[in-house]
mmCIF file of C-alpha atoms in Angstrom:
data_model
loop_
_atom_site.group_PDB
_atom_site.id
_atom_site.type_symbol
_atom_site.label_atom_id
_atom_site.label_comp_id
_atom_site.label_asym_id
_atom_site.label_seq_id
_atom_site.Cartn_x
_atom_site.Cartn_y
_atom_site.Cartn_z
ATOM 1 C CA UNK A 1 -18.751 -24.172 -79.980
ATOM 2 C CA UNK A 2 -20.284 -27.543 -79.315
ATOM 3 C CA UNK A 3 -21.620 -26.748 -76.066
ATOM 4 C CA UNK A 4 -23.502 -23.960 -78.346
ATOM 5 C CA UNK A 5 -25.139 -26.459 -80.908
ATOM 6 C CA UNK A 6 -27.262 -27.690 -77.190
ATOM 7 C CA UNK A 7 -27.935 -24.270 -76.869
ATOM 8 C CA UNK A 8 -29.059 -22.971 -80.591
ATOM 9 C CA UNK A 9 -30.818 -26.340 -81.554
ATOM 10 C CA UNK A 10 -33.141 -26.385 -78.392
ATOM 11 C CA UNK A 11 -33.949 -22.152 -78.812
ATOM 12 C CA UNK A 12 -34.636 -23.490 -82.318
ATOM 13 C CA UNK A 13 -36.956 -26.276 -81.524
ATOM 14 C CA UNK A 14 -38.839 -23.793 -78.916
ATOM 15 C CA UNK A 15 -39.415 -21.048 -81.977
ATOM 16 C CA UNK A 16 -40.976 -23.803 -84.735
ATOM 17 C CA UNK A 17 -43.206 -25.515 -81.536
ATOM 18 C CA UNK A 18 -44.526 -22.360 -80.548
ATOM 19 C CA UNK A 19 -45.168 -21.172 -84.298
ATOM 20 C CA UNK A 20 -46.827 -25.013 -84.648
ATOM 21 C CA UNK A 21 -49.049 -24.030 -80.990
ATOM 22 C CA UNK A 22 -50.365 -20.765 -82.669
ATOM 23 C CA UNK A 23 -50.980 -22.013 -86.183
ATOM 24 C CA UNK A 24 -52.257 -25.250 -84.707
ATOM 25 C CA UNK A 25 -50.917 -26.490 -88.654
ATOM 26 C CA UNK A 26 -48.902 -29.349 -88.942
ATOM 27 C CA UNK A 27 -45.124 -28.635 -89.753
ATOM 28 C CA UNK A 28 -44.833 -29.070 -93.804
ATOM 29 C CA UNK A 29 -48.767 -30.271 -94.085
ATOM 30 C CA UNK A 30 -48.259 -34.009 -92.594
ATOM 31 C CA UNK A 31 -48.180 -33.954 -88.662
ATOM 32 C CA UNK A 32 -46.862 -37.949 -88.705
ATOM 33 C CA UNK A 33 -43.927 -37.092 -91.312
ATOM 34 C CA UNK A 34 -42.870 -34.381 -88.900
ATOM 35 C CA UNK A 35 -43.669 -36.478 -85.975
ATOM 36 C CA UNK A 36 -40.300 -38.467 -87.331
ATOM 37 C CA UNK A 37 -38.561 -35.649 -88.117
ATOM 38 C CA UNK A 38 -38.679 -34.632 -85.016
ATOM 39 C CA UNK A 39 -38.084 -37.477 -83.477
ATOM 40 C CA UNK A 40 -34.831 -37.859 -84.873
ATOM 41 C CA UNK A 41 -33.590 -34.594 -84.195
ATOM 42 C CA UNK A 42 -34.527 -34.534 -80.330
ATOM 43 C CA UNK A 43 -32.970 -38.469 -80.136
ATOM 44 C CA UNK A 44 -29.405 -36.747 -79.149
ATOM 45 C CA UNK A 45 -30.060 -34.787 -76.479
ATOM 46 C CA UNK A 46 -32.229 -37.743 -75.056
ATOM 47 C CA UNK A 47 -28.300 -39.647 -76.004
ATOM 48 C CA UNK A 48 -26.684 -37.050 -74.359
ATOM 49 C CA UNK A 49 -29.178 -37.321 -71.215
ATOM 50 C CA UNK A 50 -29.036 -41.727 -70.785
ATOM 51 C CA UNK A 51 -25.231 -40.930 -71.200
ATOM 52 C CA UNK A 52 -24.717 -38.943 -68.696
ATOM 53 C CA UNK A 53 -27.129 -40.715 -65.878
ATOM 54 C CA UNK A 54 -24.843 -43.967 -66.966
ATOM 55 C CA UNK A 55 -21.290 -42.874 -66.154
ATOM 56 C CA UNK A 56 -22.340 -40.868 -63.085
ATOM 57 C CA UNK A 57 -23.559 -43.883 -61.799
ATOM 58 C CA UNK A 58 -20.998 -46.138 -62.318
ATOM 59 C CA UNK A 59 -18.514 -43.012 -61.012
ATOM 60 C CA UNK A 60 -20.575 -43.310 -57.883
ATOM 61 C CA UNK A 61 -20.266 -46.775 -57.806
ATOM 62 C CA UNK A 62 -16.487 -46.936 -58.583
ATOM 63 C CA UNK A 63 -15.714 -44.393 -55.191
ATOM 64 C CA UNK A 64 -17.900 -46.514 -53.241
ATOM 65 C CA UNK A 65 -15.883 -49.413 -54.080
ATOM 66 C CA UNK A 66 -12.808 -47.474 -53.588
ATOM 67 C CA UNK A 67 -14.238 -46.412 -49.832
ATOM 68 C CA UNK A 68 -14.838 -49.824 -48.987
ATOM 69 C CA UNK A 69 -11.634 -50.586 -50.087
ATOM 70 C CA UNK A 70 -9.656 -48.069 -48.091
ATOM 71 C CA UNK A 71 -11.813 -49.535 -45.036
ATOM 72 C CA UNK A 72 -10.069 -52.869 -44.274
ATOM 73 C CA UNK A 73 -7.102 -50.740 -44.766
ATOM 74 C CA UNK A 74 -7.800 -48.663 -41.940
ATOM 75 C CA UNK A 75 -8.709 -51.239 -39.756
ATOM 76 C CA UNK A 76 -5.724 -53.704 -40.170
ATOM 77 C CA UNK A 77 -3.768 -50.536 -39.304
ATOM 78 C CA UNK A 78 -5.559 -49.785 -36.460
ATOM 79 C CA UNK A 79 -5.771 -54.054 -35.464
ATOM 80 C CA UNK A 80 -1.735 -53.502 -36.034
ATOM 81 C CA UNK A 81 -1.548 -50.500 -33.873
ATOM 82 C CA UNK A 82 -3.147 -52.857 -30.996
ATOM 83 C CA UNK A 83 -1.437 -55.780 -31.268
ATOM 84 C CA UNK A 84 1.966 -53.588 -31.537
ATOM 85 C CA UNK A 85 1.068 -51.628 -28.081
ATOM 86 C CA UNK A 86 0.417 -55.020 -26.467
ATOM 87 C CA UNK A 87 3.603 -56.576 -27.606
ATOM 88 C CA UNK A 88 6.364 -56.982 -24.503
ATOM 89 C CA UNK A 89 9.612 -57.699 -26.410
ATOM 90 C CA UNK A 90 11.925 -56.425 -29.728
ATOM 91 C CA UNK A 91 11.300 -59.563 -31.419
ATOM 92 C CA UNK A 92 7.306 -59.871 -31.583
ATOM 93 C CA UNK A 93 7.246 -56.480 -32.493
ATOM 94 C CA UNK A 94 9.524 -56.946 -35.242
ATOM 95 C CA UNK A 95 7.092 -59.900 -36.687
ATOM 96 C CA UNK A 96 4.215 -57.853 -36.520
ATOM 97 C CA UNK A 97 5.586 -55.534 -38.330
ATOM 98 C CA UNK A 98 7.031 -57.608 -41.085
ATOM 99 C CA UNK A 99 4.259 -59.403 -41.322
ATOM 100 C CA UNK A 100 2.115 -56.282 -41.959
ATOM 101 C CA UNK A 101 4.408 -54.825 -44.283
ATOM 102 C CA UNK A 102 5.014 -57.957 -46.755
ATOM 103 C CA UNK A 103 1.153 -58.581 -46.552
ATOM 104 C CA UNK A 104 0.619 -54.701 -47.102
ATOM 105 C CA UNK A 105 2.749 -54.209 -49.643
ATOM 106 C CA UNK A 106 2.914 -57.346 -51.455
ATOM 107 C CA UNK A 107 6.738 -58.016 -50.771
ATOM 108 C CA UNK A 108 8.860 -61.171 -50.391
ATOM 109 C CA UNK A 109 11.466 -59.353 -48.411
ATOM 110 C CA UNK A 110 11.194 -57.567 -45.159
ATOM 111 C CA UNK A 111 13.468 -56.829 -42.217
ATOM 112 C CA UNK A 112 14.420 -54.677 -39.699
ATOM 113 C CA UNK A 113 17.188 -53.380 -38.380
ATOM 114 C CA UNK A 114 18.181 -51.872 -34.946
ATOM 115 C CA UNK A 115 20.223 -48.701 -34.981
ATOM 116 C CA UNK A 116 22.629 -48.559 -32.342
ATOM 117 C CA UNK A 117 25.699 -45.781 -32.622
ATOM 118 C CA UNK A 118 26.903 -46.130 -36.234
ATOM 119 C CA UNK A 119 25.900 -49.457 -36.269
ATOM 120 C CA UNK A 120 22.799 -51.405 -37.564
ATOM 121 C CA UNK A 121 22.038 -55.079 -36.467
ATOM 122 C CA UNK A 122 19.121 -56.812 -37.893
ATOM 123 C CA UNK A 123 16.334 -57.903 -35.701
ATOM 124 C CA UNK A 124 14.292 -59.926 -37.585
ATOM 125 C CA UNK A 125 13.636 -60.450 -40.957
ATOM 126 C CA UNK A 126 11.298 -62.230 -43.410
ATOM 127 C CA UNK A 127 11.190 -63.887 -46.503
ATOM 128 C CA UNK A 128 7.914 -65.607 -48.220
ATOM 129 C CA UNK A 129 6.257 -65.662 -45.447
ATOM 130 C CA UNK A 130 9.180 -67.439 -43.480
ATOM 131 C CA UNK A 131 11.276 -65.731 -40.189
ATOM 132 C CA UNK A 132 14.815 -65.945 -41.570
ATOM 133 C CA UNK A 133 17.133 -67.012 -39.128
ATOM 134 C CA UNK A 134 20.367 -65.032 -39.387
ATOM 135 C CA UNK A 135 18.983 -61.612 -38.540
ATOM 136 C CA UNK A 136 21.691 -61.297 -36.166
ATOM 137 C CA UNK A 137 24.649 -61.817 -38.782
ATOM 138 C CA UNK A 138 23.229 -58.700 -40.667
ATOM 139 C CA UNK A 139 25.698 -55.706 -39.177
ATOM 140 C CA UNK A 140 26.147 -52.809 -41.622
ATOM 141 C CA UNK A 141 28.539 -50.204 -40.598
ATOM 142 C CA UNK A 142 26.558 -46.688 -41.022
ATOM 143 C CA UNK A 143 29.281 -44.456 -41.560
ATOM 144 C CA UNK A 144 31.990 -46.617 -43.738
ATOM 145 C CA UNK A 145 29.062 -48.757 -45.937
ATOM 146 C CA UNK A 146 26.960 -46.770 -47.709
ATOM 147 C CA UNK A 147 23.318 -48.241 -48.194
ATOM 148 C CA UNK A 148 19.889 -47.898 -48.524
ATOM 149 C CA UNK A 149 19.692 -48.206 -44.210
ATOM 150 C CA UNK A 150 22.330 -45.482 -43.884
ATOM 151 C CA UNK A 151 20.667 -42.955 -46.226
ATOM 152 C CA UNK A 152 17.422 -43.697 -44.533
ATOM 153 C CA UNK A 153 19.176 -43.228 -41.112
ATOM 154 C CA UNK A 154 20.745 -39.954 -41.980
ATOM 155 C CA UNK A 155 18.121 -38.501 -44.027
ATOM 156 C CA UNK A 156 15.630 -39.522 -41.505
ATOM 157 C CA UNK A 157 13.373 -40.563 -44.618
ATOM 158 C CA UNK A 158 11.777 -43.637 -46.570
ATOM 159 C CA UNK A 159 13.387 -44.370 -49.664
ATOM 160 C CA UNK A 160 13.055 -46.383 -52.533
ATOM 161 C CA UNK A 161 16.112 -48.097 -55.107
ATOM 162 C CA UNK A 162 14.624 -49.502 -57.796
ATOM 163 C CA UNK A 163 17.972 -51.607 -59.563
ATOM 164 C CA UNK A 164 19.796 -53.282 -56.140
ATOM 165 C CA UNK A 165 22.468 -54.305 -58.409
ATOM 166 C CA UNK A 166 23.388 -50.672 -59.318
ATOM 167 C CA UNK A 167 23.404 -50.044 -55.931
ATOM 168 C CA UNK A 168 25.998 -49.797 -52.912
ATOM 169 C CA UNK A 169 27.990 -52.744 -51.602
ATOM 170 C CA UNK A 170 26.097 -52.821 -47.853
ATOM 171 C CA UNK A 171 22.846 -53.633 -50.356
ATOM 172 C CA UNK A 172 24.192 -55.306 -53.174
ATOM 173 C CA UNK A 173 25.438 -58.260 -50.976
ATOM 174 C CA UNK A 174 21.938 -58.520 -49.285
ATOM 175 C CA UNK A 175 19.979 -58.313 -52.501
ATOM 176 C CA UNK A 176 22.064 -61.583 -53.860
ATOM 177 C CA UNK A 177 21.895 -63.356 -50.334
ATOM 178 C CA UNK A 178 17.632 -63.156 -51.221
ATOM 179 C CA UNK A 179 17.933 -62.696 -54.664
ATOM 180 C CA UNK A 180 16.242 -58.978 -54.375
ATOM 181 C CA UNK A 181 16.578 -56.744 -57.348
ATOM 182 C CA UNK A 182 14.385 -53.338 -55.347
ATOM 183 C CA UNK A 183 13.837 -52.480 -52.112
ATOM 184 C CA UNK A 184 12.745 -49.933 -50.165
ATOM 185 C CA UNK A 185 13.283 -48.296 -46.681
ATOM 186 C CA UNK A 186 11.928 -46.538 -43.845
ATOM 187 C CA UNK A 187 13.247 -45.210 -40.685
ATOM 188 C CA UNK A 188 11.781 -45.580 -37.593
ATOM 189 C CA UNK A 189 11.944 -42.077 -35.084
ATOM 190 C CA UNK A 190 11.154 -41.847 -31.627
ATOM 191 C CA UNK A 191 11.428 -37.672 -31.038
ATOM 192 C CA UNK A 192 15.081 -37.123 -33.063
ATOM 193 C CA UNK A 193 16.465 -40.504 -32.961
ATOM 194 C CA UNK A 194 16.239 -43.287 -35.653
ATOM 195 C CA UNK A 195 15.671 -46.328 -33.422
ATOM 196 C CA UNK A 196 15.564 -48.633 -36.620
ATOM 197 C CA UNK A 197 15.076 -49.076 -40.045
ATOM 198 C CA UNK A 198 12.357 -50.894 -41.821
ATOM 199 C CA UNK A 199 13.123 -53.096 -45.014
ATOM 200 C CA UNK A 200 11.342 -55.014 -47.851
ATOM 201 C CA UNK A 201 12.340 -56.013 -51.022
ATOM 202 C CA UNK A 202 11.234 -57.906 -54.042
ATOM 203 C CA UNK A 203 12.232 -60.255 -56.695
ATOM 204 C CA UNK A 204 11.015 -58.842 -59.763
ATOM 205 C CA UNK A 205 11.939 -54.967 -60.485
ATOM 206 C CA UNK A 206 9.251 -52.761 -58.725
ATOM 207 C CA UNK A 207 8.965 -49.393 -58.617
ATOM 208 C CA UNK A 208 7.423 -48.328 -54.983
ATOM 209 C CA UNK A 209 5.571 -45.354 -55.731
ATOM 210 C CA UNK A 210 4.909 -42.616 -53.217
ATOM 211 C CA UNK A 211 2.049 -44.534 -51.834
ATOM 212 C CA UNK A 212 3.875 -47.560 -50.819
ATOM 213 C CA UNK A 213 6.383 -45.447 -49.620
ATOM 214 C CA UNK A 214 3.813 -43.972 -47.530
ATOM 215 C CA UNK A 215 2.707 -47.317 -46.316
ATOM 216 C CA UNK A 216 5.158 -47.968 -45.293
ATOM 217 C CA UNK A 217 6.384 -45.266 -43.322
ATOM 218 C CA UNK A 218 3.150 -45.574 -41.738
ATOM 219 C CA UNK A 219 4.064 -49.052 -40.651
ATOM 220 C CA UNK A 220 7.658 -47.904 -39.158
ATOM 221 C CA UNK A 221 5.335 -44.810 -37.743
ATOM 222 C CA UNK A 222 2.870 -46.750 -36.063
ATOM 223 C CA UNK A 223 5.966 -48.963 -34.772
ATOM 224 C CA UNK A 224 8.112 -46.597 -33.505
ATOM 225 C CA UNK A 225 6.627 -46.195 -30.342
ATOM 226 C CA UNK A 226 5.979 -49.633 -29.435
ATOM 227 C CA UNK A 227 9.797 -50.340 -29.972
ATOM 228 C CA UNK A 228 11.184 -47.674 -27.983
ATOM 229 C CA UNK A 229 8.856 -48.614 -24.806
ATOM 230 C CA UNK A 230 10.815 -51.949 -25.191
ATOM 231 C CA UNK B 1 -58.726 -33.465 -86.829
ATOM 232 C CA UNK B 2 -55.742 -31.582 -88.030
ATOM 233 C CA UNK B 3 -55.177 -28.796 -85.537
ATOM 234 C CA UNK B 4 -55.114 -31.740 -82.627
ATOM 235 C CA UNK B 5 -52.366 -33.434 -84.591
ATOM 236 C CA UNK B 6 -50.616 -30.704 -85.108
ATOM 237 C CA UNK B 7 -50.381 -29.562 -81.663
ATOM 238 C CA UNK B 8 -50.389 -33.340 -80.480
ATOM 239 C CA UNK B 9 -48.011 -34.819 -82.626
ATOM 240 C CA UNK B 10 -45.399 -31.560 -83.693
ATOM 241 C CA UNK B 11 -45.759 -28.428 -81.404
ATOM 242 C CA UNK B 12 -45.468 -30.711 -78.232
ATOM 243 C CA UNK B 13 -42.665 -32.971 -79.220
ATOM 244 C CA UNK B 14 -40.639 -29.600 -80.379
ATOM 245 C CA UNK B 15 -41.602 -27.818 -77.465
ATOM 246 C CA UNK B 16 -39.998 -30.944 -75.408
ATOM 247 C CA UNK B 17 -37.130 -31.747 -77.740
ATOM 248 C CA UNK B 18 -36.260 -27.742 -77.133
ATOM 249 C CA UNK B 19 -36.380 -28.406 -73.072
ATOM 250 C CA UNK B 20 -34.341 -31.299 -73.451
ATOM 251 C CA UNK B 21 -32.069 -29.480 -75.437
ATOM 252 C CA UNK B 22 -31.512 -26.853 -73.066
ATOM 253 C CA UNK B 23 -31.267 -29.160 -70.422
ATOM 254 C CA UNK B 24 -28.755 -30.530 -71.639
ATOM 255 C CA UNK B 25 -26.712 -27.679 -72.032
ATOM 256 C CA UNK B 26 -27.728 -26.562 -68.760
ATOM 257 C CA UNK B 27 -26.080 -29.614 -67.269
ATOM 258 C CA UNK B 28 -22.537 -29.335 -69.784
ATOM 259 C CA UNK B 29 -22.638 -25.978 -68.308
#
């Protein structure tokens, strides 16, 4: 119906200027009075018009910010993927990585853990910016402590816990040791096996949506290989 | 005179106030 009033007011405005080309009379006897008249009625659809030009403009404008946004991302994955296949040992592949994904994701927690057997042992792992130095002590038993490393370990999937405190013991005592209230997880798989499990966590409660969740699995992705060559 | 005006000042502003019209509907489709 209001797509219609477009439709029927312009067919209108065609019949009264043709009758006024024919008759060559003014509309109503004064051609100036008119003049406003119509005027006024034609001033929507010129509305309608300016509108229009407006927000497709700034819609253009918005996804070429977006695109140019998305660019830097691209390239500090592929500047990552670089320095990771260059990297000889464990340990400065670990601090890439932790350094991508607390800069990526805008975390003050990140760590990773080596799977070996049942067992995981931390590698490395980073808070505010800071290598932390008791990687080493962190051992969580796979099969006997549940936690957010196990289930991503046997589900072989990133996952996300938004309230650490409601959450098993293996994660609980790590989110008080940095204060954490959410973290998330991702495992990363060279052909079936989990080699290790990527971290981070935050202070404040944060929900990591399905994008950060694909970040970073991206991040354990692209890392996966690197790690297993060492 | 007054034919002029008329078709100067009415027939061709309706004429184009009925193509805007329909261009705009055109464009909402």
């Amino acid at each position: 119906p209001l797509a219609s009033i477009f439709v029927c007011v312009g067919a209108a405005m065609a019949i009264v200027g043709v009758l006024v080309l024919l008759h060559r009379e003014p509309l109503a006897g004064n051609a100036w009075v008119s003049l406003a008249a119509v005027s006024l009625a034609v001033l929507p659809a010129v509305l309608f018009l300016v509108r229009r030009g407006d927000r497709n403009a700034a819609r253009r404008g918005h996804i070429g910010e977006e695109e140019t946004g998305a660019q830097p991302r691209r390239e500090r994955m592929a500047t990552l993927a670089g320095e990771l296949a260059r990297a000889q040992d464990g340990e400065s592949i670990a601090e890439l990585l932790l350094a991508a994904a607390t800069e990526g994701l805008e975390v003050e927690f990140a760590s990773l853990a080596l799977i070996e057997g049942t067992t995981a042992t931390g590698l490395a792992a980073r808070l505010d910016g800071r290598s932390l130095p008791w990687p080493g002590e962190l051992q969580v038993d796979l099969e006997r402590q549940p936690s957010g490393i196990a289930t991503a370990v046997f589900e072989v999937a990133p996952l996300a816990v938004y309230d650490l405190a409601s959450s098993p013991a293996g994660d609980r005592e790590l989110a008080e040791a940095i204060g954490a209230r959410s973290g998330a997880w991702a495992p990363l798989v060279a052909g079936e096996t989990v080699l290790a499990v990527l971290a981070v966590a935050t202070r404040g409660q944060r929900a990591f949506p399905a994008e950060d969740l694909a970040l970073l699995q991206e991040l354990a992705s692209g890392a996966a290989p690197a790690l297993e060559r060492t | 005179s007054s034919e002029s005006q008329a078709i100067l000042l009415n027939a061709i502003p309706l004429l184009v106030g009925a193509a805007l019209y329909l261009l705009s509907a055109g464009v909402l489709g």
